[in-house]
Amino acid sequence: MTTSTIALPVDVPPAPVRSLCAADTPLARARVARGWSQYKVIRALILLAEHWGWDIATESSLKVQLSRWENDAMRPGPKYQVLLCALYRSTPDELGFTRKGRPPTRAVLADRVATLESLLERLVAQSGAVSE
């Protein structure tokens, strides 16, 4: 029997290991702490909403929304906050829904910029009408 040896370079650090939780947010940590996949959470949300007689988004939409919620790109609405709190048996504080001083999301900032651009356009149009 022949054995072979592989020499590994000493100065090359190992590749980083991706954690189970890509996002370091309370909502994402709650899921990972239970060992649940995003798919399991989505299915549980759908079943819980059906049990309560609530209409919620489709499975494919929930997949996108859950990712956004877990990455703090978007905050779940009140209905989803109730569902998530019930599902994880956690309070809104524990899931990060009531944090104060939270920075606005990109969508909120984009909306604010669009509003300011619209106001600026109206002001420029009005100033042109005044000077004529």
PDB file of N, CA and C in Angstrom, residues 118-132:
ATOM      1  N   SER A 118     -38.594  66.070  -7.047  1.00  0.00           N
ATOM      2  CA  SER A 118     -39.880  66.569  -7.532  1.00  0.00           C
ATOM      3  C   SER A 118     -40.132  67.986  -7.030  1.00  0.00           C
ATOM      4  N   LEU A 119     -39.856  68.225  -5.746  1.00  0.00           N
ATOM      5  CA  LEU A 119     -40.026  69.566  -5.184  1.00  0.00           C
ATOM      6  C   LEU A 119     -39.106  70.569  -5.867  1.00  0.00           C
ATOM      7  N   LEU A 120     -37.875  70.159  -6.128  1.00  0.00           N
ATOM      8  CA  LEU A 120     -36.923  71.040  -6.793  1.00  0.00           C
ATOM      9  C   LEU A 120     -37.393  71.391  -8.205  1.00  0.00           C
ATOM     10  N   GLU A 121     -37.896  70.416  -8.924  1.00  0.00           N
ATOM     11  CA  GLU A 121     -38.404  70.668 -10.274  1.00  0.00           C
ATOM     12  C   GLU A 121     -39.560  71.667 -10.250  1.00  0.00           C
ATOM     13  N   ARG A 122     -40.465  71.506  -9.283  1.00  0.00           N
ATOM     14  CA  ARG A 122     -41.597  72.448  -9.166  1.00  0.00           C
ATOM     15  C   ARG A 122     -41.112  73.851  -8.823  1.00  0.00           C
ATOM     16  N   LEU A 123     -40.148  73.945  -7.911  1.00  0.00           N
ATOM     17  CA  LEU A 123     -39.609  75.263  -7.544  1.00  0.00           C
ATOM     18  C   LEU A 123     -38.934  75.937  -8.731  1.00  0.00           C
ATOM     19  N   VAL A 124     -38.174  75.170  -9.500  1.00  0.00           N
ATOM     20  CA  VAL A 124     -37.513  75.737 -10.685  1.00  0.00           C
ATOM     21  C   VAL A 124     -38.558  76.201 -11.693  1.00  0.00           C
ATOM     22  N   ALA A 125     -39.601  75.405 -11.892  1.00  0.00           N
ATOM     23  CA  ALA A 125     -40.669  75.787 -12.829  1.00  0.00           C
ATOM     24  C   ALA A 125     -41.380  77.045 -12.349  1.00  0.00           C
ATOM     25  N   GLN A 126     -41.636  77.135 -11.057  1.00  0.00           N
ATOM     26  CA  GLN A 126     -42.331  78.310 -10.505  1.00  0.00           C
ATOM     27  C   GLN A 126     -41.441  79.549 -10.567  1.00  0.00           C
ATOM     28  N   SER A 127     -40.158  79.386 -10.334  1.00  0.00           N
ATOM     29  CA  SER A 127     -39.265  80.561 -10.392  1.00  0.00           C
ATOM     30  C   SER A 127     -39.138  81.053 -11.822  1.00  0.00           C
ATOM     31  N   GLY A 128     -39.211  80.157 -12.787  1.00  0.00           N
ATOM     32  CA  GLY A 128     -39.173  80.572 -14.194  1.00  0.00           C
ATOM     33  C   GLY A 128     -40.428  81.339 -14.559  1.00  0.00           C
ATOM     34  N   ALA A 129     -41.566  80.946 -14.019  1.00  0.00           N
ATOM     35  CA  ALA A 129     -42.837  81.625 -14.291  1.00  0.00           C
ATOM     36  C   ALA A 129     -42.857  83.004 -13.647  1.00  0.00           C
ATOM     37  N   VAL A 130     -42.218  83.178 -12.509  1.00  0.00           N
ATOM     38  CA  VAL A 130     -42.187  84.446 -11.796  1.00  0.00           C
ATOM     39  C   VAL A 130     -41.289  85.444 -12.516  1.00  0.00           C
ATOM     40  N   SER A 131     -40.163  84.998 -13.049  1.00  0.00           N
ATOM     41  CA  SER A 131     -39.219  85.914 -13.673  1.00  0.00           C
ATOM     42  C   SER A 131     -39.646  86.355 -15.075  1.00  0.00           C
ATOM     43  N   GLU A 132     -40.587  85.701 -15.679  1.00  0.00           N
ATOM     44  CA  GLU A 132     -41.007  86.047 -17.049  1.00  0.00           C
ATOM     45  C   GLU A 132     -41.884  87.226 -17.082  1.00  0.00           C
TER      46      GLU A 132
END
